[in-house]
Short mmCIF file of N, CA and C in Angstrom, two decimals:
data_model
loop_
_atom_site.label_atom_id
_atom_site.label_comp_id
_atom_site.label_asym_id
_atom_site.label_seq_id
_atom_site.Cartn_x
_atom_site.Cartn_y
_atom_site.Cartn_z
N ALA X 1 0.64 -1.09 0.15
CA ALA X 1 0.08 -0.13 0.06
C ALA X 1 0.67 1.18 0.15
N VAL X 2 0.40 2.08 -0.53
CA VAL X 2 1.32 3.64 -0.45
C VAL X 2 1.40 4.16 0.44
N ARG X 3 0.13 4.64 0.85
CA ARG X 3 -0.12 5.17 1.93
C ARG X 3 0.16 6.39 2.01
N ASN X 4 0.00 7.06 0.71
CA ASN X 4 0.62 8.36 0.58
C ASN X 4 -0.30 9.16 -0.17
N PRO X 5 -1.12 10.35 -0.03
CA PRO X 5 -2.38 11.05 -0.26
C PRO X 5 -2.16 11.80 -1.66
N VAL X 6 -0.61 11.70 -1.69
CA VAL X 6 -0.12 12.61 -3.20
C VAL X 6 -0.41 11.15 -4.19
N PHE X 7 -0.17 10.19 -3.88
CA PHE X 7 -0.84 9.12 -5.14
C PHE X 7 -2.13 8.92 -5.70
N MET X 8 -3.07 9.36 -4.84
CA MET X 8 -4.35 9.35 -5.49
C MET X 8 -4.75 10.97 -5.73
N ARG X 9 -4.19 11.78 -5.50
CA ARG X 9 -4.45 12.69 -6.04
C ARG X 9 -3.48 12.99 -7.29
N PHE X 10 -2.39 12.46 -7.62
CA PHE X 10 -1.85 12.19 -9.08
C PHE X 10 -2.65 11.78 -9.60
N CYS X 11 -2.90 10.82 -9.41
CA CYS X 11 -4.07 9.83 -10.42
C CYS X 11 -5.32 10.41 -10.91
N ALA X 12 -5.93 10.88 -9.71
CA ALA X 12 -7.03 12.18 -9.76
C ALA X 12 -7.02 13.23 -10.96
N GLU X 13 -5.75 13.91 -10.84
CA GLU X 13 -5.38 15.02 -11.83
C GLU X 13 -5.51 14.65 -13.21
N ILE X 14 -4.51 13.18 -13.64
CA ILE X 14 -4.48 12.50 -14.87
C ILE X 14 -5.67 12.36 -15.36
N MET X 15 -6.97 11.36 -14.67
CA MET X 15 -7.84 11.66 -14.70
C MET X 15 -9.23 12.30 -15.28
N GLU X 16 -9.05 13.29 -14.72
CA GLU X 16 -9.95 14.33 -14.66
C GLU X 16 -9.63 15.53 -15.67
N LYS X 17 -8.12 15.44 -16.13
CA LYS X 17 -7.52 16.17 -17.02
C LYS X 17 -7.69 15.76 -18.51
N TYR X 18 -7.24 14.51 -18.57
CA TYR X 18 -7.32 13.67 -19.75
C TYR X 18 -8.54 12.57 -20.21
N ARG X 19 -9.51 12.79 -19.25
CA ARG X 19 -10.55 11.66 -19.29
C ARG X 19 -10.35 10.46 -19.91
N CYS X 20 -9.26 10.09 -18.96
CA CYS X 20 -8.73 8.82 -19.32
C CYS X 20 -9.10 7.89 -18.01
N LYS X 21 -8.91 6.62 -18.14
CA LYS X 21 -9.15 5.63 -17.32
C LYS X 21 -7.68 5.10 -17.02
N GLU X 22 -7.31 4.24 -15.95
CA GLU X 22 -6.37 3.95 -15.39
C GLU X 22 -6.82 2.05 -15.27
N LYS X 23 -5.43 1.64 -15.71
CA LYS X 23 -5.57 0.31 -16.33
C LYS X 23 -4.64 -0.18 -14.99
N ILE X 24 -4.92 -1.54 -14.04
CA ILE X 24 -4.10 -1.90 -13.10
C ILE X 24 -3.48 -3.20 -13.45
N GLU X 25 -2.27 -3.63 -13.57
CA GLU X 25 -1.72 -4.38 -14.15
C GLU X 25 -0.69 -4.83 -12.74
N TYR X 26 -0.23 -6.21 -13.26
CA TYR X 26 0.61 -6.83 -12.32
C TYR X 26 1.64 -7.39 -13.89
N SER X 27 2.97 -6.65 -13.62
CA SER X 27 3.95 -7.00 -14.21
C SER X 27 5.21 -7.48 -13.86
N GLY X 28 5.58 -8.86 -14.74
CA GLY X 28 6.68 -9.47 -14.34
C GLY X 28 7.96 -9.13 -14.95
N CYS X 29 7.80 -7.97 -15.96
CA CYS X 29 8.89 -7.73 -16.77
C CYS X 29 10.56 -7.31 -15.48
N SER X 30 11.47 -7.37 -16.33
CA SER X 30 12.43 -7.45 -15.40
C SER X 30 12.58 -6.16 -14.85
N TRP X 31 12.41 -5.19 -15.96
CA TRP X 31 12.87 -3.65 -15.37
C TRP X 31 11.86 -3.29 -14.33
N GLU X 32 10.52 -3.67 -13.68
CA GLU X 32 9.82 -3.43 -12.40
C GLU X 32 8.87 -4.42 -12.25
N THR X 33 9.11 -5.25 -11.77
CA THR X 33 8.02 -6.16 -11.33
C THR X 33 6.99 -5.57 -10.08
N GLY X 34 5.83 -6.08 -10.04
CA GLY X 34 5.09 -5.90 -9.38
C GLY X 34 3.99 -5.11 -10.17
N TRP X 35 2.54 -4.20 -9.15
CA TRP X 35 1.82 -4.18 -9.83
C TRP X 35 2.07 -2.46 -10.17
N ASN X 36 1.41 -2.04 -11.29
CA ASN X 36 1.48 -0.82 -11.78
C ASN X 36 0.29 -0.20 -12.07
N VAL X 37 0.05 1.17 -12.21
CA VAL X 37 -1.21 1.88 -13.00
C VAL X 37 -0.81 2.19 -14.56
N LYS X 38 -1.61 2.25 -15.36
CA LYS X 38 -0.99 2.66 -16.88
C LYS X 38 -2.55 3.55 -16.98
N PHE X 39 -1.82 4.78 -17.50
CA PHE X 39 -3.18 5.83 -17.42
C PHE X 39 -2.67 5.81 -19.11
N ARG X 40 -3.94 5.52 -19.95
CA ARG X 40 -3.76 5.62 -21.71
C ARG X 40 -4.93 6.64 -21.60
N LYS X 41 -4.58 7.69 -23.32
CA LYS X 41 -5.33 8.16 -23.71
C LYS X 41 -4.84 8.17 -25.20
N ALA X 42 -6.03 7.93 -26.27
CA ALA X 42 -6.25 8.03 -27.66
C ALA X 42 -4.76 6.72 -27.87
N GLY X 43 -4.57 5.49 -27.54
CA GLY X 43 -3.93 4.47 -27.92
C GLY X 43 -2.47 4.58 -27.05
N LYS X 44 -1.96 6.06 -26.61
CA LYS X 44 -0.95 6.35 -26.27
C LYS X 44 -0.46 5.82 -24.32
N THR X 45 0.14 5.28 -24.18
CA THR X 45 0.49 5.29 -22.55
C THR X 45 1.06 6.81 -22.21
N LEU X 46 0.41 7.33 -21.57
CA LEU X 46 0.80 8.63 -20.79
C LEU X 46 1.66 8.58 -19.67
N CYS X 47 1.49 7.58 -18.86
CA CYS X 47 2.56 7.32 -17.86
C CYS X 47 2.07 5.87 -17.37
N THR X 48 2.92 5.88 -16.18
CA THR X 48 2.99 4.25 -15.74
C THR X 48 3.14 4.66 -14.13
N LEU X 49 2.30 4.42 -13.14
CA LEU X 49 2.79 4.43 -11.78
C LEU X 49 2.93 3.02 -11.28
N TYR X 50 4.01 3.17 -10.44
CA TYR X 50 4.50 2.00 -9.37
C TYR X 50 4.04 2.12 -8.23
N PRO X 51 3.33 1.61 -7.74
CA PRO X 51 2.95 1.69 -6.03
C PRO X 51 3.81 1.25 -5.28
N LYS X 52 4.99 2.18 -4.15
CA LYS X 52 5.80 1.78 -3.15
C LYS X 52 5.08 2.02 -2.06
N GLU X 53 6.40 1.18 -1.22
CA GLU X 53 5.89 1.78 0.69
C GLU X 53 5.95 3.06 0.98
N GLY X 54 4.74 4.34 0.94
CA GLY X 54 5.09 5.62 1.62
C GLY X 54 5.23 6.38 0.02
N TYR X 55 5.65 5.89 -0.92
CA TYR X 55 5.87 6.92 -2.34
C TYR X 55 5.42 6.43 -3.21
N PHE X 56 5.83 6.82 -4.54
CA PHE X 56 5.27 5.89 -6.00
C PHE X 56 6.12 6.39 -7.18
N ARG X 57 6.42 5.34 -8.07
CA ARG X 57 7.56 5.43 -8.74
C ARG X 57 6.72 5.82 -10.61
N VAL X 58 7.05 6.74 -11.11
CA VAL X 58 6.33 7.36 -12.41
C VAL X 58 7.14 7.08 -13.29
N LEU X 59 6.83 6.37 -14.26
CA LEU X 59 7.50 6.09 -15.54
C LEU X 59 7.26 6.82 -16.21
N LEU X 60 7.71 7.83 -17.28
CA LEU X 60 7.02 8.28 -18.65
C LEU X 60 8.43 8.35 -19.77
N VAL X 61 7.69 8.06 -20.75
CA VAL X 61 8.72 7.79 -21.62
C VAL X 61 8.64 9.00 -22.30
N VAL X 62 9.97 9.81 -22.77
CA VAL X 62 10.09 10.89 -23.78
C VAL X 62 10.25 10.34 -25.04
N GLY X 63 9.35 10.35 -26.22
CA GLY X 63 9.68 10.01 -27.66
C GLY X 63 10.40 10.98 -28.50
N ALA X 64 10.59 10.48 -29.41
CA ALA X 64 10.82 11.37 -30.33
C ALA X 64 10.25 12.31 -30.50
N LYS X 65 8.89 12.43 -30.52
CA LYS X 65 7.60 13.49 -31.02
C LYS X 65 8.12 14.59 -29.77
N GLU X 66 8.37 14.19 -28.68
CA GLU X 66 8.17 15.21 -27.56
C GLU X 66 9.45 15.43 -27.39
N LYS X 67 10.68 14.99 -27.77
CA LYS X 67 11.83 15.61 -26.94
C LYS X 67 12.43 16.99 -27.29
N ALA X 68 11.94 17.67 -28.50
CA ALA X 68 12.30 18.87 -28.74
C ALA X 68 11.47 19.84 -27.60
N ARG X 69 10.26 19.42 -27.52
CA ARG X 69 9.69 20.29 -26.14
C ARG X 69 9.94 20.02 -24.67
N VAL X 70 10.24 19.11 -24.73
CA VAL X 70 10.66 18.41 -23.28
C VAL X 70 12.11 19.28 -23.02
N GLU X 71 12.96 19.20 -24.00
CA GLU X 71 14.26 19.98 -23.62
C GLU X 71 14.33 21.22 -24.08
N ALA X 72 12.97 21.78 -24.17
CA ALA X 72 12.93 23.28 -24.33
C ALA X 72 12.32 23.89 -22.56
N LEU X 73 11.66 23.11 -22.40
CA LEU X 73 11.05 23.50 -21.21
C LEU X 73 11.87 22.78 -19.85
N LEU X 74 12.81 22.02 -20.24
CA LEU X 74 13.82 21.24 -19.06
C LEU X 74 14.49 23.00 -17.90
N PRO X 75 14.77 23.79 -18.46
CA PRO X 75 15.15 25.31 -17.80
C PRO X 75 14.27 25.86 -16.94
N GLU X 76 13.20 25.59 -17.07
CA GLU X 76 12.09 25.86 -16.19
C GLU X 76 11.80 24.56 -15.14
N CYS X 77 12.63 23.45 -15.18
CA CYS X 77 12.21 22.32 -14.24
C CYS X 77 13.56 22.47 -13.07
N THR X 78 12.79 21.78 -11.96
CA THR X 78 13.11 21.69 -10.95
C THR X 78 14.59 20.78 -11.45
N ALA X 79 15.56 21.66 -10.69
CA ALA X 79 17.04 20.39 -10.83
C ALA X 79 16.86 19.10 -10.78
N ALA X 80 15.60 18.39 -9.93
CA ALA X 80 15.69 17.05 -9.85
C ALA X 80 15.68 16.56 -10.84
N LEU X 81 14.34 16.99 -11.64
CA LEU X 81 14.26 16.55 -12.99
C LEU X 81 14.72 17.04 -14.09
N GLN X 82 15.26 17.85 -14.12
CA GLN X 82 16.83 18.03 -15.09
C GLN X 82 17.73 16.84 -14.57
N SER X 83 18.10 16.65 -13.57
CA SER X 83 18.96 15.78 -13.15
C SER X 83 18.48 14.07 -14.14
N VAL X 84 17.48 14.17 -13.69
CA VAL X 84 16.82 12.66 -14.23
C VAL X 84 17.22 12.32 -15.33
N TYR X 85 16.54 13.49 -16.14
CA TYR X 85 16.34 13.60 -17.91
C TYR X 85 18.18 13.44 -18.15
N ARG X 86 18.71 14.38 -17.79
CA ARG X 86 20.23 14.39 -18.28
C ARG X 86 21.17 12.64 -17.73
N GLN X 87 20.57 12.04 -17.10
CA GLN X 87 21.47 10.68 -16.21
C GLN X 87 20.74 9.21 -17.12
N THR X 88 19.33 10.26 -17.58
CA THR X 88 18.58 8.94 -18.34
C THR X 88 18.73 8.30 -19.81
N PRO X 89 19.90 7.48 -20.21
CA PRO X 89 20.28 7.37 -21.42
C PRO X 89 19.30 7.10 -22.62
N GLU X 90 19.61 7.69 -23.74
CA GLU X 90 18.58 7.68 -24.87
C GLU X 90 18.78 6.51 -25.33
N GLY X 91 17.94 5.66 -25.97
CA GLY X 91 17.67 4.50 -26.65
C GLY X 91 16.65 4.36 -27.68
N ASN X 92 16.66 4.24 -28.74
CA ASN X 92 15.90 4.04 -30.11
C ASN X 92 15.09 5.36 -29.93
N GLY X 93 15.72 6.91 -29.59
CA GLY X 93 15.06 7.64 -29.70
C GLY X 93 13.81 8.16 -28.83
N GLN X 94 14.25 7.72 -27.28
CA GLN X 94 13.52 7.44 -26.43
C GLN X 94 14.11 7.58 -24.88
N ARG X 95 13.74 8.20 -24.08
CA ARG X 95 14.66 8.25 -22.53
C ARG X 95 13.24 7.94 -21.73
N TRP X 96 13.23 6.89 -21.21
CA TRP X 96 12.39 6.16 -20.07
C TRP X 96 12.27 6.85 -18.83
N LEU X 97 12.11 7.77 -18.55
CA LEU X 97 12.42 8.57 -17.14
C LEU X 97 11.37 7.77 -16.42
N THR X 98 12.47 7.76 -14.73
CA THR X 98 11.60 7.35 -13.61
C THR X 98 11.81 8.35 -12.62
N VAL X 99 10.79 8.49 -11.87
CA VAL X 99 11.18 9.73 -11.25
C VAL X 99 10.61 8.70 -9.51
N ASP X 100 10.85 8.89 -8.44
CA ASP X 100 9.96 8.56 -7.41
C ASP X 100 9.27 10.16 -6.88
N LEU X 101 8.14 9.89 -6.58
CA LEU X 101 7.36 11.33 -5.81
C LEU X 101 6.71 10.52 -4.37
N GLU X 102 7.21 11.42 -3.61
CA GLU X 102 6.08 11.44 -2.43
C GLU X 102 5.62 12.54 -1.88
N ASP X 103 5.92 13.82 -2.36
CA ASP X 103 5.35 14.92 -1.90
C ASP X 103 4.62 15.72 -3.18
N GLN X 104 3.71 16.75 -3.08
CA GLN X 104 3.48 17.49 -4.23
C GLN X 104 4.41 18.57 -4.31
N ASP X 105 5.32 18.08 -5.01
CA ASP X 105 6.07 19.41 -5.09
C ASP X 105 6.45 19.91 -6.25
N GLY X 106 7.84 20.63 -7.01
CA GLY X 106 7.78 20.61 -7.97
C GLY X 106 8.08 20.03 -8.83
N VAL X 107 8.52 18.72 -8.50
CA VAL X 107 9.05 17.37 -9.34
C VAL X 107 7.53 16.83 -9.86
N TYR X 108 6.87 17.42 -8.81
CA TYR X 108 5.03 17.00 -9.26
C TYR X 108 4.57 17.85 -9.99
N ARG X 109 4.68 18.89 -10.56
CA ARG X 109 4.30 19.92 -11.12
C ARG X 109 5.20 19.91 -12.30
N ASP X 110 6.19 19.27 -12.30
CA ASP X 110 6.79 19.25 -13.60
C ASP X 110 6.59 17.95 -14.36
N LEU X 111 6.20 16.89 -13.51
CA LEU X 111 5.90 15.61 -14.20
C LEU X 111 4.64 15.99 -14.92
N LEU X 112 3.69 16.72 -14.54
CA LEU X 112 2.47 16.91 -15.05
C LEU X 112 2.63 17.63 -16.48
N ARG X 113 3.42 18.46 -16.20
CA ARG X 113 3.79 19.27 -17.54
C ARG X 113 4.04 18.11 -18.67
N LEU X 114 5.07 17.44 -18.36
CA LEU X 114 5.63 16.92 -19.45
C LEU X 114 4.70 15.20 -19.99
N ILE X 115 3.96 15.05 -19.00
CA ILE X 115 2.60 14.22 -19.39
C ILE X 115 1.94 15.44 -20.26
N GLN X 116 1.57 16.36 -20.27
CA GLN X 116 0.56 17.20 -20.99
C GLN X 116 1.42 17.51 -22.41
N ILE X 117 2.84 17.43 -22.86
CA ILE X 117 3.61 17.15 -23.71
C ILE X 117 3.65 15.87 -24.37
N ARG X 118 3.55 14.92 -23.27
CA ARG X 118 3.38 13.73 -24.05
C ARG X 118 1.76 13.38 -24.70
N ARG X 119 0.78 14.13 -23.77
CA ARG X 119 -0.41 13.98 -24.73
C ARG X 119 -0.37 15.05 -25.92
N GLY X 120 0.22 15.62 -26.16
CA GLY X 120 0.11 16.45 -27.07
C GLY X 120 -0.09 17.95 -27.34
N GLY X 121 -0.42 18.66 -25.79
CA GLY X 121 -0.63 19.67 -25.64
C GLY X 121 0.50 20.86 -25.27
N PRO X 122 0.26 21.90 -24.90
CA PRO X 122 1.08 22.73 -24.50
C PRO X 122 1.56 22.47 -23.18
N ALA X 123 2.88 22.80 -22.30
CA ALA X 123 3.20 22.28 -21.18
C ALA X 123 2.98 23.80 -20.65
#
C-alpha cells in the first residue's frame, strides 16, 4: 500500500484532465516487477505509476516527438527533474524517465507538464 495521499491526488488529476481511465496490471518484466497503474489516452500511454511503500514511482517515456518540447521546458523544471533527464540514457530515440514521488512539490508539477507534452498539448 502506498499510504500517501499524493498518489491518489496524482491519479485523480490525470484522470480528470485527460478524461482517461487507469488500467491496473501486474508486471513480471525485469524492469519493474509488481503492480502498476497505466494511464492511456488515444492509444498512447501517458505514464505508468508503480506504487511503493510511502511513495510511488512514475515512468514517463519521452519519445522523438516530445524530445524538443521537453528539452525546451527543462530549464524551467526543478534541478531534480533536470538531473533525472540528463542521467537517463536515450535508446531508440526515447528516454524512459523514472521519478520517485512522495510530495506534491515542484517535481510533481514538472511531471504533470511533461505528461501534457506527451499528450500533445502545451506545457
